[in-house]
Short mmCIF file of C-alpha atoms in Angstrom, two decimals:
data_model
loop_
_atom_site.label_atom_id
_atom_site.label_comp_id
_atom_site.label_asym_id
_atom_site.label_seq_id
_atom_site.Cartn_x
_atom_site.Cartn_y
_atom_site.Cartn_z
CA MET A 1096 -50.47 86.27 -1.53
CA ASN A 1097 -50.63 88.27 1.68
CA LYS A 1098 -48.23 85.86 3.36
CA LYS A 1099 -45.49 86.27 0.82
CA LYS A 1100 -45.88 90.04 0.88
CA THR A 1101 -45.50 89.95 4.65
CA VAL A 1102 -42.29 87.96 4.29
CA GLY A 1103 -40.92 90.41 1.73
CA LEU A 1104 -41.84 93.48 3.78
CA ALA A 1105 -40.26 92.13 6.94
CA MET A 1106 -36.96 91.41 5.21
CA THR A 1107 -37.00 94.74 3.42
CA THR A 1108 -37.57 96.69 6.61
CA VAL A 1109 -34.54 95.09 8.21
CA LEU A 1110 -32.28 95.68 5.23
CA LEU A 1111 -33.62 99.11 4.30
CA ALA A 1112 -34.20 97.91 0.80
CA GLY A 1113 -37.07 100.22 0.16
CA VAL A 1114 -40.45 98.59 0.17
CA LEU A 1115 -40.99 97.29 -3.33
CA THR A 1116 -44.11 94.94 -3.86
CA ALA A 1117 -45.92 92.68 -1.86
CA CYS A 1118 -44.95 90.51 -4.10
CA SER A 1119 -41.37 91.61 -3.71
CA GLY A 1120 -38.60 89.28 -4.39
CA ASN A 1121 -35.87 89.00 -1.81
CA GLY A 1122 -33.38 87.19 -4.03
CA ASN A 1123 -30.19 88.50 -2.44
CA ASN A 1124 -28.34 85.30 -3.21
CA GLY A 1125 -26.88 83.75 -6.32
CA ASN A 1126 -24.80 85.13 -9.12
CA SER A 1127 -26.18 88.00 -11.12
CA GLY A 1128 -23.88 87.17 -13.97
CA ASN A 1129 -25.92 84.03 -14.53
CA SER A 1130 -29.38 85.34 -13.81
CA GLY A 1131 -31.29 85.54 -17.05
CA SER A 1132 -30.20 84.84 -20.58
CA ALA A 1133 -29.25 86.83 -23.60
CA GLU A 1134 -32.54 87.92 -25.04
CA ASN A 1135 -32.11 86.45 -28.48
CA LYS A 1136 -30.51 83.09 -27.90
CA GLY A 1137 -31.61 79.59 -26.99
CA ALA A 1138 -35.07 78.95 -25.70
CA ALA A 1139 -35.90 82.60 -25.32
CA THR A 1140 -35.73 82.98 -29.10
CA ASN A 1141 -38.04 80.01 -29.56
CA GLY A 1142 -40.34 81.51 -26.98
CA ALA A 1143 -40.49 84.73 -28.92
CA ALA A 1144 -41.32 82.86 -32.12
CA ALA A 1145 -44.02 80.88 -30.37
CA ALA A 1146 -45.54 83.97 -28.85
CA ASN A 1147 -45.48 85.85 -32.12
CA ASN A 1148 -46.78 83.33 -34.62
CA GLY A 1149 -47.75 80.20 -32.72
CA ALA A 1150 -45.08 78.14 -34.45
CA ALA A 1151 -43.57 76.03 -31.66
CA PRO A 1152 -41.90 72.67 -32.18
CA SER A 1153 -44.25 70.31 -30.34
CA ALA A 1154 -45.12 66.67 -30.55
CA ASP A 1155 -48.58 65.43 -31.43
CA PRO A 1156 -50.26 65.16 -27.99
CA GLY A 1157 -52.00 62.03 -29.15
CA LYS A 1158 -48.64 60.31 -29.65
CA ILE A 1159 -47.28 61.06 -26.17
CA ASP A 1160 -46.93 57.81 -24.27
CA THR A 1161 -49.07 57.91 -21.12
CA SER A 1162 -49.57 54.15 -20.83
CA LYS A 1163 -47.81 53.97 -17.48
CA LYS A 1164 -49.78 55.47 -14.60
CA VAL A 1165 -47.69 57.77 -12.40
CA GLU A 1166 -48.15 59.62 -9.12
CA LEU A 1167 -46.77 63.14 -9.21
CA VAL A 1168 -45.44 64.64 -5.99
CA TRP A 1169 -46.01 68.38 -5.91
CA TYR A 1170 -45.13 70.90 -3.21
CA VAL A 1171 -46.53 74.37 -2.69
CA LEU A 1172 -45.62 76.85 0.01
CA GLY A 1173 -48.00 77.64 2.81
CA ASP A 1174 -50.86 75.88 4.50
CA SER A 1175 -53.45 73.45 3.24
CA HIS A 1176 -57.23 73.81 3.63
CA LYS A 1177 -59.62 71.40 5.27
CA ASP A 1178 -61.13 70.70 1.85
CA SER A 1179 -57.75 70.03 0.19
CA PRO A 1180 -58.11 66.23 0.35
CA GLN A 1181 -61.49 66.43 -1.37
CA VAL A 1182 -60.10 68.81 -4.02
CA GLN A 1183 -57.19 66.46 -4.61
CA GLU A 1184 -59.53 63.51 -5.00
CA GLU A 1185 -61.62 65.35 -7.59
CA ILE A 1186 -58.70 66.65 -9.60
CA ASN A 1187 -57.10 63.21 -9.65
CA LYS A 1188 -60.22 61.73 -11.20
CA MET A 1189 -59.79 64.12 -14.11
CA LEU A 1190 -56.01 63.74 -14.36
CA GLU A 1191 -56.21 59.96 -14.36
CA LYS A 1192 -58.68 60.07 -17.20
CA ASP A 1193 -56.81 62.71 -19.24
CA ILE A 1194 -53.11 61.89 -18.74
CA ASN A 1195 -53.10 58.72 -16.61
CA ALA A 1196 -51.58 60.45 -13.61
CA THR A 1197 -52.46 61.60 -10.11
CA ILE A 1198 -51.06 64.37 -7.93
CA LYS A 1199 -50.05 64.12 -4.31
CA LEU A 1200 -50.20 67.76 -3.22
CA ASN A 1201 -47.99 68.61 -0.24
CA PHE A 1202 -47.68 71.84 1.74
CA THR A 1203 -44.61 73.21 3.48
CA THR A 1204 -46.73 75.32 5.89
CA TRP A 1205 -45.57 78.85 6.67
CA ASN A 1206 -43.75 77.73 9.81
CA ASP A 1207 -40.05 77.76 8.89
CA TRP A 1208 -40.97 77.39 5.22
CA GLN A 1209 -37.58 78.55 3.97
CA THR A 1210 -35.66 75.77 5.71
CA LYS A 1211 -38.15 73.18 4.48
CA TYR A 1212 -38.06 74.55 0.94
CA ASN A 1213 -34.27 74.53 0.82
CA LEU A 1214 -34.24 70.95 2.09
CA LEU A 1215 -36.66 69.85 -0.63
CA LEU A 1216 -34.29 71.11 -3.32
CA THR A 1217 -31.03 69.90 -1.81
CA SER A 1218 -31.88 66.55 -0.19
CA GLY A 1219 -32.59 64.63 -3.40
CA GLU A 1220 -36.16 63.82 -2.30
CA LYS A 1221 -38.24 62.78 -5.30
CA VAL A 1222 -40.36 65.82 -6.08
CA ASP A 1223 -42.04 66.40 -9.44
CA MET A 1224 -42.97 70.08 -9.16
CA VAL A 1225 -42.60 72.98 -6.71
CA PHE A 1226 -43.73 76.55 -6.44
CA ALA A 1227 -40.84 78.82 -7.46
CA SER A 1228 -40.29 82.52 -6.97
CA THR A 1229 -37.68 85.23 -6.97
CA TRP A 1230 -38.43 85.74 -3.27
CA ALA A 1231 -37.81 82.02 -2.73
CA ASP A 1232 -34.40 82.28 -4.44
CA TYR A 1233 -35.44 81.01 -7.86
CA TYR A 1234 -32.38 82.42 -9.61
CA LYS A 1235 -29.98 81.04 -7.01
CA PHE A 1236 -31.43 77.52 -7.16
CA ALA A 1237 -31.61 77.55 -10.96
CA ASP A 1238 -28.01 78.70 -11.16
CA GLN A 1239 -26.95 75.91 -8.78
CA GLY A 1240 -28.68 73.23 -10.85
CA ALA A 1241 -31.51 72.44 -8.43
CA PHE A 1242 -34.15 72.56 -11.19
CA LYS A 1243 -34.52 70.58 -14.40
CA ASP A 1244 -33.89 72.28 -17.70
CA LEU A 1245 -37.34 72.62 -19.29
CA THR A 1246 -36.22 74.31 -22.50
CA ASP A 1247 -36.91 71.36 -24.80
CA LEU A 1248 -39.76 69.89 -22.75
CA ILE A 1249 -42.17 72.80 -22.59
CA PRO A 1250 -42.95 73.03 -26.35
CA THR A 1251 -43.85 69.33 -26.41
CA TYR A 1252 -45.70 68.88 -23.14
CA MET A 1253 -47.15 72.39 -22.69
CA PRO A 1254 -47.78 73.55 -26.27
CA GLU A 1255 -50.56 76.04 -25.46
CA THR A 1256 -48.57 77.60 -22.65
CA TRP A 1257 -45.51 77.78 -24.91
CA LYS A 1258 -47.48 79.68 -27.54
CA THR A 1259 -49.21 82.14 -25.25
CA VAL A 1260 -46.68 83.12 -22.59
CA PRO A 1261 -45.06 86.43 -23.63
CA LYS A 1262 -41.44 86.51 -24.74
CA GLN A 1263 -40.48 88.77 -21.84
CA ASP A 1264 -41.78 86.21 -19.33
CA TRP A 1265 -39.73 83.38 -20.85
CA THR A 1266 -36.70 85.67 -20.80
CA GLU A 1267 -37.19 86.35 -17.09
CA ALA A 1268 -37.46 82.60 -16.41
CA THR A 1269 -34.21 81.92 -18.27
CA VAL A 1270 -30.90 81.29 -16.49
CA GLN A 1271 -27.68 80.59 -18.41
CA GLY A 1272 -29.69 80.32 -21.62
CA LYS A 1273 -32.10 77.69 -20.24
CA ILE A 1274 -35.68 77.84 -19.01
CA PHE A 1275 -36.07 76.38 -15.53
CA ALA A 1276 -39.64 77.40 -14.65
CA VAL A 1277 -43.07 78.06 -16.10
CA PRO A 1278 -44.07 81.57 -14.99
CA SER A 1279 -47.60 82.50 -14.12
CA THR A 1280 -49.34 84.63 -16.72
CA TYR A 1281 -50.74 87.25 -14.43
CA PRO A 1282 -49.06 90.65 -14.67
CA GLU A 1283 -48.92 92.41 -11.32
CA TYR A 1284 -48.23 96.07 -10.75
CA THR A 1285 -47.36 97.03 -7.20
CA PRO A 1286 -45.97 100.58 -7.30
CA ASP A 1287 -45.74 102.61 -4.14
CA GLY A 1288 -48.11 105.42 -3.36
CA LEU A 1289 -50.09 107.29 -0.72
CA VAL A 1290 -53.61 106.63 0.52
CA TYR A 1291 -55.21 109.83 1.83
CA ARG A 1292 -58.59 111.30 2.81
CA GLU A 1293 -60.11 112.55 -0.42
CA ASP A 1294 -63.09 114.02 1.42
CA TRP A 1295 -60.72 116.04 3.62
CA ARG A 1296 -58.79 117.25 0.58
CA LYS A 1297 -61.99 118.63 -0.93
CA GLU A 1298 -63.25 120.01 2.37
CA LEU A 1299 -59.95 121.82 3.00
CA ASN A 1300 -59.88 123.19 -0.56
CA VAL A 1301 -56.52 121.60 -1.33
CA PRO A 1302 -55.52 121.17 -5.00
CA GLU A 1303 -55.72 117.72 -6.52
CA ILE A 1304 -52.71 115.67 -5.49
CA LYS A 1305 -50.42 115.35 -8.48
CA ASP A 1306 -46.89 116.27 -7.34
CA LEU A 1307 -44.72 116.86 -4.27
CA ASP A 1308 -46.04 120.40 -3.71
CA SER A 1309 -49.67 119.27 -3.65
CA ILE A 1310 -48.79 116.42 -1.27
CA GLU A 1311 -47.20 118.97 1.05
CA ALA A 1312 -50.21 121.29 0.76
CA TYR A 1313 -52.54 118.45 1.75
CA LEU A 1314 -50.42 117.36 4.73
CA GLU A 1315 -50.14 120.95 5.95
CA ALA A 1316 -53.88 121.49 5.70
CA VAL A 1317 -54.58 118.30 7.65
CA LYS A 1318 -52.18 119.42 10.39
CA THR A 1319 -53.23 123.05 10.66
CA GLN A 1320 -56.94 122.81 9.99
CA LYS A 1321 -57.89 119.31 11.12
CA LYS A 1322 -55.38 119.39 14.00
CA VAL A 1323 -54.36 115.85 13.05
CA THR A 1324 -50.84 114.46 12.67
CA PRO A 1325 -50.84 113.66 8.93
CA ILE A 1326 -48.65 110.53 9.01
CA ASN A 1327 -49.48 109.36 12.51
CA GLY A 1328 -47.19 106.42 13.34
CA LYS A 1329 -44.31 104.82 11.47
CA ALA A 1330 -43.59 107.25 8.63
CA TRP A 1331 -40.34 105.84 7.20
CA ASN A 1332 -41.97 103.97 4.30
CA GLU A 1333 -43.94 107.02 3.31
CA VAL A 1334 -40.88 109.27 3.20
CA PHE A 1335 -38.26 106.88 1.81
CA THR A 1336 -40.39 105.52 -1.03
CA LEU A 1337 -41.54 109.06 -1.81
CA PHE A 1338 -37.90 110.15 -2.10
CA LYS A 1339 -36.88 107.35 -4.47
CA ALA A 1340 -39.92 107.74 -6.66
CA TYR A 1341 -39.74 111.54 -6.79
CA GLU A 1342 -36.11 111.46 -7.90
CA GLY A 1343 -36.67 108.51 -10.25
CA TYR A 1344 -34.07 106.34 -8.50
CA GLU A 1345 -34.29 102.57 -8.94
CA GLN A 1346 -33.14 99.98 -6.43
CA ILE A 1347 -30.98 97.28 -7.99
CA GLY A 1348 -31.55 93.60 -7.34
CA GLY A 1349 -33.47 94.05 -4.11
CA ASP A 1350 -31.50 95.57 -1.25
CA SER A 1351 -28.81 97.89 -2.52
CA GLY A 1352 -28.96 100.37 0.34
CA VAL A 1353 -27.95 103.85 -0.83
CA ILE A 1354 -26.73 102.47 -4.18
CA VAL A 1355 -29.27 103.06 -6.94
CA ALA A 1356 -29.59 103.51 -10.66
CA LYS A 1357 -30.09 107.21 -11.27
CA SER A 1358 -33.01 106.59 -13.61
CA TYR A 1359 -34.74 103.91 -15.63
CA ASP A 1360 -33.39 105.42 -18.84
CA THR A 1361 -29.79 105.39 -17.56
CA PRO A 1362 -29.57 102.06 -15.72
CA ARG A 1363 -25.76 101.93 -15.86
CA ASP A 1364 -25.49 105.31 -14.13
CA ILE A 1365 -25.21 103.80 -10.66
CA ILE A 1366 -24.71 106.21 -7.78
CA ASN A 1367 -24.62 106.66 -4.03
CA TYR A 1368 -27.70 108.85 -3.65
CA ALA A 1369 -26.46 110.25 -0.33
CA GLU A 1370 -23.78 112.15 -2.27
CA THR A 1371 -26.20 113.86 -4.63
CA PRO A 1372 -27.50 117.43 -4.44
CA GLU A 1373 -31.00 115.98 -4.87
CA PHE A 1374 -30.66 114.12 -1.60
CA GLU A 1375 -29.42 117.27 0.14
CA GLN A 1376 -32.42 119.24 -1.12
CA PHE A 1377 -34.83 116.48 -0.14
CA VAL A 1378 -33.58 116.06 3.44
CA LYS A 1379 -33.74 119.81 3.95
CA ARG A 1380 -37.33 119.74 2.81
CA MET A 1381 -38.07 116.83 5.12
CA LYS A 1382 -36.63 118.87 7.98
CA THR A 1383 -39.34 121.47 7.34
CA TRP A 1384 -41.97 118.75 7.14
CA SER A 1385 -40.82 117.39 10.47
CA GLU A 1386 -40.88 120.85 12.06
CA LYS A 1387 -44.41 121.33 10.75
CA GLY A 1388 -45.46 118.19 12.59
CA PHE A 1389 -46.24 115.97 9.60
CA TRP A 1390 -45.14 113.02 11.79
CA THR A 1391 -44.25 112.58 15.43
CA SER A 1392 -40.75 112.90 16.84
CA ASP A 1393 -40.77 109.23 17.88
CA THR A 1394 -41.76 108.00 14.43
CA LEU A 1395 -38.65 105.82 13.98
CA SER A 1396 -39.32 103.91 17.20
CA SER A 1397 -43.12 103.98 16.95
CA GLN A 1398 -44.92 100.66 16.58
CA LYS A 1399 -48.12 102.36 15.50
CA GLU A 1400 -49.30 101.83 11.93
CA ALA A 1401 -50.13 105.07 10.14
CA GLY A 1402 -52.91 103.15 8.41
CA ASP A 1403 -54.71 102.49 11.66
CA ALA A 1404 -54.70 106.21 12.38
CA LEU A 1405 -55.91 107.03 8.88
CA LYS A 1406 -58.78 104.59 9.25
CA ALA A 1407 -59.68 106.00 12.68
CA GLY A 1408 -59.63 109.61 11.50
CA THR A 1409 -56.55 110.47 13.58
CA GLY A 1410 -54.18 110.43 10.60
CA GLY A 1411 -54.26 111.70 7.05
CA ALA A 1412 -51.94 109.54 4.91
CA TYR A 1413 -50.52 106.04 4.66
CA TRP A 1414 -48.03 104.32 2.36
CA ARG A 1415 -49.36 101.34 0.38
CA ASN A 1416 -48.60 99.66 -2.91
CA ALA A 1417 -51.45 99.90 -5.39
CA PRO A 1418 -53.25 96.55 -4.74
CA GLY A 1419 -52.69 96.98 -1.01
CA ALA A 1420 -54.22 100.43 -1.21
CA GLY A 1421 -57.34 98.94 -2.75
CA GLY A 1422 -57.78 96.40 0.01
CA PHE A 1423 -57.16 99.06 2.64
CA ILE A 1424 -59.64 101.50 1.13
CA VAL A 1425 -62.38 98.88 0.81
CA ASP A 1426 -61.92 97.83 4.45
CA ALA A 1427 -61.65 101.42 5.70
CA GLU A 1428 -64.75 102.61 3.89
CA LYS A 1429 -66.64 99.59 5.20
CA ALA A 1430 -65.43 100.26 8.75
CA ASN A 1431 -66.48 103.91 8.46
CA LYS A 1432 -69.80 102.94 6.86
CA GLY A 1433 -69.18 105.23 3.92
CA ALA A 1434 -68.63 108.31 6.08
CA ALA A 1435 -65.05 108.69 4.87
CA GLN A 1436 -63.78 108.75 1.28
CA TYR A 1437 -60.23 107.86 0.37
CA GLY A 1438 -58.01 108.69 -2.58
CA TYR A 1439 -54.77 107.20 -3.87
CA PHE A 1440 -51.77 108.80 -5.50
CA PRO A 1441 -49.40 106.28 -7.15
CA PHE A 1442 -45.81 107.50 -7.26
CA THR A 1443 -45.57 106.28 -10.86
CA ARG A 1444 -47.11 109.61 -11.83
CA PHE A 1445 -43.89 111.43 -10.99
CA HIS A 1446 -42.22 109.96 -14.10
CA ASN A 1447 -45.09 108.25 -15.94
CA TYR A 1448 -43.94 104.65 -16.11
CA ALA A 1449 -44.71 101.47 -14.20
CA MET A 1450 -42.82 98.20 -13.96
CA PRO A 1451 -44.65 94.92 -13.36
CA THR A 1452 -43.30 92.44 -10.86
CA LEU A 1453 -41.22 89.72 -12.49
CA SER A 1454 -43.19 86.88 -14.03
CA VAL A 1455 -41.10 84.45 -11.98
CA ASN A 1456 -42.29 86.11 -8.82
CA ASN A 1457 -44.86 83.33 -9.19
CA ALA A 1458 -43.91 80.22 -11.15
CA MET A 1459 -43.72 76.44 -11.10
CA ALA A 1460 -40.44 74.54 -11.46
CA ILE A 1461 -39.41 70.89 -11.55
CA PRO A 1462 -36.64 69.77 -9.16
CA LYS A 1463 -33.68 67.85 -10.53
CA SER A 1464 -34.83 64.77 -8.60
CA SER A 1465 -38.11 64.42 -10.54
CA LYS A 1466 -38.69 61.12 -12.35
CA ASN A 1467 -41.77 62.37 -14.21
CA PRO A 1468 -41.10 65.88 -15.53
CA GLU A 1469 -43.05 65.29 -18.75
CA ARG A 1470 -46.24 64.22 -16.99
CA SER A 1471 -45.89 67.08 -14.48
CA LEU A 1472 -45.78 69.58 -17.32
CA MET A 1473 -48.83 67.95 -18.90
CA ALA A 1474 -50.70 68.29 -15.60
CA LEU A 1475 -49.68 71.94 -15.29
CA GLU A 1476 -50.85 72.52 -18.86
CA LYS A 1477 -54.27 71.19 -17.90
CA ILE A 1478 -54.46 73.49 -14.89
CA ARG A 1479 -53.43 76.52 -16.92
CA THR A 1480 -55.70 75.90 -19.92
CA ASP A 1481 -58.74 74.01 -18.66
CA GLU A 1482 -61.18 76.05 -16.59
CA ARG A 1483 -62.39 72.98 -14.68
CA TYR A 1484 -58.91 72.19 -13.42
CA PHE A 1485 -58.05 75.81 -12.71
CA ASP A 1486 -61.20 76.55 -10.71
CA LEU A 1487 -60.93 73.37 -8.68
CA LEU A 1488 -57.31 73.81 -7.66
CA THR A 1489 -57.59 77.58 -7.19
CA TYR A 1490 -61.00 78.09 -5.59
CA GLY A 1491 -61.96 74.68 -4.25
CA ILE A 1492 -65.23 72.85 -4.77
CA LYS A 1493 -68.20 74.71 -6.16
CA ASP A 1494 -71.10 75.15 -3.73
CA LEU A 1495 -68.92 73.90 -0.89
CA ASP A 1496 -66.16 76.56 -1.02
CA TYR A 1497 -67.70 79.12 -3.37
CA ASN A 1498 -70.52 80.04 -5.72
CA LEU A 1499 -70.25 81.83 -9.05
CA SER A 1500 -71.92 85.09 -9.98
CA GLU A 1501 -74.80 84.88 -12.43
CA ASP A 1502 -72.53 85.58 -15.38
CA GLY A 1503 -70.01 82.99 -14.14
CA LYS A 1504 -67.17 85.52 -14.07
CA LEU A 1505 -66.66 86.00 -10.33
CA VAL A 1506 -66.22 83.71 -7.37
CA ILE A 1507 -68.55 84.50 -4.46
CA THR A 1508 -67.63 83.51 -0.92
CA PRO A 1509 -68.99 82.38 1.45
CA PRO A 1510 -71.22 80.20 -0.75
CA LYS A 1511 -74.98 80.21 -0.37
CA GLY A 1512 -76.04 78.82 2.99
CA LYS A 1513 -72.75 79.68 4.73
CA GLU A 1514 -73.10 83.45 4.87
CA ASN A 1515 -73.40 83.39 8.67
CA ASP A 1516 -70.96 80.56 9.29
CA LYS A 1517 -68.21 82.12 11.41
CA THR A 1518 -66.02 79.05 10.95
CA PHE A 1519 -66.00 79.37 7.15
CA LYS A 1520 -62.56 79.88 5.64
CA ASN A 1521 -61.94 80.69 1.98
CA TYR A 1522 -60.18 78.02 -0.01
CA GLY A 1523 -56.88 79.78 -0.51
CA ILE A 1524 -53.86 77.55 -1.01
CA THR A 1525 -50.73 78.85 -2.72
CA SER A 1526 -52.16 78.97 -6.23
CA TRP A 1527 -50.02 81.86 -7.44
CA GLY A 1528 -47.70 79.65 -9.51
CA TRP A 1529 -50.33 78.63 -12.09
CA ARG A 1530 -52.38 81.81 -12.32
CA VAL A 1531 -53.53 82.83 -15.78
CA GLU A 1532 -55.17 86.21 -16.16
CA SER A 1533 -57.94 85.00 -18.47
CA LEU A 1534 -59.06 82.34 -15.96
CA ILE A 1535 -59.02 84.43 -12.79
CA LYS A 1536 -62.46 84.82 -11.22
CA GLU A 1537 -61.70 87.21 -8.41
CA GLU A 1538 -61.52 90.98 -8.25
CA GLN A 1539 -58.10 92.47 -7.66
CA ALA A 1540 -57.26 94.89 -4.87
CA GLY A 1541 -60.05 93.68 -2.63
CA GLY A 1542 -62.71 94.70 -5.13
CA TRP A 1543 -61.72 98.38 -5.07
CA LYS A 1544 -63.76 99.93 -7.86
CA GLN A 1545 -61.03 102.34 -8.96
CA PHE A 1546 -58.37 99.65 -9.38
CA PRO A 1547 -59.28 98.47 -12.92
CA THR A 1548 -58.82 102.03 -14.21
CA LEU A 1549 -55.55 102.36 -12.31
CA LEU A 1550 -54.36 99.02 -13.69
CA GLU A 1551 -55.04 100.17 -17.24
CA GLU A 1552 -52.99 103.28 -16.50
CA PHE A 1553 -50.06 101.11 -15.36
CA LYS A 1554 -50.33 98.81 -18.36
CA ALA A 1555 -50.39 101.75 -20.78
CA GLU A 1556 -47.10 103.09 -19.40
CA SER A 1557 -45.50 99.72 -18.63
CA LYS A 1558 -41.76 99.13 -19.00
CA PRO A 1559 -39.97 95.80 -18.43
CA ASN A 1560 -38.57 95.27 -14.96
CA ILE A 1561 -34.84 95.41 -15.70
CA PHE A 1562 -33.58 95.83 -12.13
CA SER A 1563 -35.13 93.08 -10.00
CA PRO A 1564 -33.50 90.15 -11.89
CA ILE A 1565 -30.04 91.37 -10.91
CA VAL A 1566 -29.31 88.92 -8.12
CA MET A 1567 -26.35 89.60 -5.84
CA ASP A 1568 -25.04 87.65 -2.89
CA TYR A 1569 -22.85 90.51 -1.61
CA LYS A 1570 -20.32 87.99 -0.24
CA PRO A 1571 -17.28 89.90 -1.56
CA VAL A 1572 -18.46 93.01 0.31
CA LYS A 1573 -20.43 91.39 3.11
CA SER A 1574 -18.74 93.28 5.94
CA GLN A 1575 -18.96 96.61 4.10
CA GLN A 1576 -22.63 96.09 3.32
CA ALA A 1577 -23.40 95.31 6.95
CA ALA A 1578 -21.51 98.41 8.05
CA VAL A 1579 -23.29 100.58 5.48
CA ASN A 1580 -26.69 99.31 6.61
CA GLN A 1581 -25.79 100.14 10.19
CA VAL A 1582 -24.80 103.67 9.16
CA ILE A 1583 -28.10 104.07 7.29
CA GLN A 1584 -30.02 103.14 10.43
CA GLN A 1585 -27.94 105.25 12.79
CA TYR A 1586 -27.44 108.37 10.69
CA GLY A 1587 -29.43 108.15 7.47
CA MET A 1588 -32.89 107.47 8.80
CA PRO A 1589 -32.95 110.33 11.35
CA LEU A 1590 -31.58 112.64 8.64
CA MET A 1591 -34.23 111.56 6.13
CA MET A 1592 -36.98 112.07 8.71
CA GLY A 1593 -35.77 115.56 9.70
CA LEU A 1594 -34.98 114.45 13.24
CA VAL A 1595 -31.56 116.14 13.43
CA PRO A 1596 -30.75 119.58 14.88
CA ASN A 1597 -28.62 120.71 11.93
CA VAL A 1598 -29.15 119.19 8.50
CA ASP A 1599 -25.86 120.36 6.99
CA LYS A 1600 -23.76 118.92 9.82
CA ALA A 1601 -25.79 115.71 9.91
CA LEU A 1602 -25.43 115.28 6.16
CA GLU A 1603 -21.68 115.80 6.33
CA THR A 1604 -21.42 113.22 9.11
CA TYR A 1605 -23.61 110.76 7.23
CA ARG A 1606 -21.50 110.95 4.10
CA LYS A 1607 -18.27 110.52 6.04
CA GLN A 1608 -19.63 107.54 7.95
CA LEU A 1609 -20.79 105.88 4.72
CA LYS A 1610 -17.32 106.31 3.26
CA ALA A 1611 -15.71 104.85 6.36
CA ALA A 1612 -18.12 101.91 6.28
CA GLY A 1613 -17.06 101.02 2.74
CA VAL A 1614 -19.89 102.36 0.61
CA ASP A 1615 -17.55 102.80 -2.38
CA GLN A 1616 -16.62 99.11 -2.34
CA VAL A 1617 -20.30 98.18 -2.20
CA MET A 1618 -21.01 100.49 -5.13
CA ASP A 1619 -18.17 99.00 -7.17
CA TYR A 1620 -19.55 95.52 -6.56
CA VAL A 1621 -23.10 96.53 -7.49
CA LYS A 1622 -21.84 98.20 -10.66
CA GLU A 1623 -19.85 95.13 -11.63
CA GLN A 1624 -22.75 92.74 -11.16
CA ALA A 1625 -25.34 95.06 -12.72
CA ASN A 1626 -23.21 95.70 -15.79
CA LYS A 1627 -22.69 91.95 -16.28
CA TYR A 1628 -26.45 91.53 -16.36
CA PHE A 1629 -26.99 94.54 -18.62
CA ASP A 1630 -24.32 93.19 -21.00
CA GLU A 1631 -26.15 89.85 -21.20
CA LYS A 1632 -29.45 91.58 -21.91
CA GLY A 1633 -28.02 94.14 -24.29
CA ILE A 1634 -29.26 96.94 -22.05
CA GLN A 1635 -27.40 100.20 -22.52
#
């Protein structure tokens, strides 16, 4: 998972999309007018019925013809593991017995994966299943006909999956009224937030962090009393994500620059935030933060991670999404041998709602070239519903790659006898596409003890992700978008970070430059594409 988050973060930094998830989808290609289906038609309706009452039209599994043995060619992104051949041998023994099939599992490797992935789906090579994701252009490829229509196949060949996958997930996997992928059943919440020194907050007698004022009070206390630069390094993510979350603005379909939905509740109210009084007030406040020394004057060119400084005690805050915060805190507390305590403030608390990543952020699809889609779906059903299959393909071979805890609920690595083996490497292939929450045997967020409580908070206030599925290629406004992004970098970022002599003059210049670059044309295009999608979904 870390690899895909790295890919998403790198692309987002370049495009100023705002850093969304680790499991962010890039998806800036395709036609938003075709991404997703009307909620109550076609397969999505059947999916809802199946999820609600278990009544799905499926054939008797005993009557499915598996007399002919087949080899299924599957591809996943990323690298293999030294034990992959042994895992494949073991899983094929079970598959041959259960459905008279074997799997040849191939890996793209992370080196130039995108080119290889595109080639797989456009060359006509016989492939029976691939990992699919929004960040790997799922909607674009589905819209272009690269995947097989699974609408009528899933109820027959994956009856348990058909019954248990939530209606919303099937809706997100639907393009032009047809289902083209089987989404993982593993809800992820990756909202932005700040990691900070909780022990310092208490020591400095700062109020509990719960809003923008208390964040400022903490940063000021760290600077004035600890004599530490609070966000010591690259501070853009901290400030930009804080701004969006504080105002309740939502990015549309990935990178939309300064074009945002004004709020979740008014998704069709699409604006250029640089023109708002809220933006003016925020950049003036950031000017005071900059003058107070909350970050360094070279922050926009700095290559230093604020997290490294926080861990070393030379910084006081660091942007992370929620699962990333957990991993960071566990590592930092281990590195500091318990001498430092960290807290986390998720920005969801500004408006009390959280959106999960799209279910098709991790999914499995069948390319158009497949000759054995039925048997591939049967194999995927086994992996998703049979613990033996799931553990083998997800965690490797028991006692060789892992042990289980006494209650059998958690994977323990390294396994017994390899605790001091410096060459040991966890079995970690790209298993995201078939994850099912009930079968997972690993702790989320690096084992951070506070994360389960935080996750329950997100689930309790969860709202469907209605913005990420809007996929835009920006071709009609390609030159304007490029010009706008350049203006954001040249004028917007220094303004946001308070690195300008006069905020009023800088703001006036920024707005004029955005206009000259064609921001209005970009906004018109985003509105057009977003409203097409909202019309399809019946979203007002």
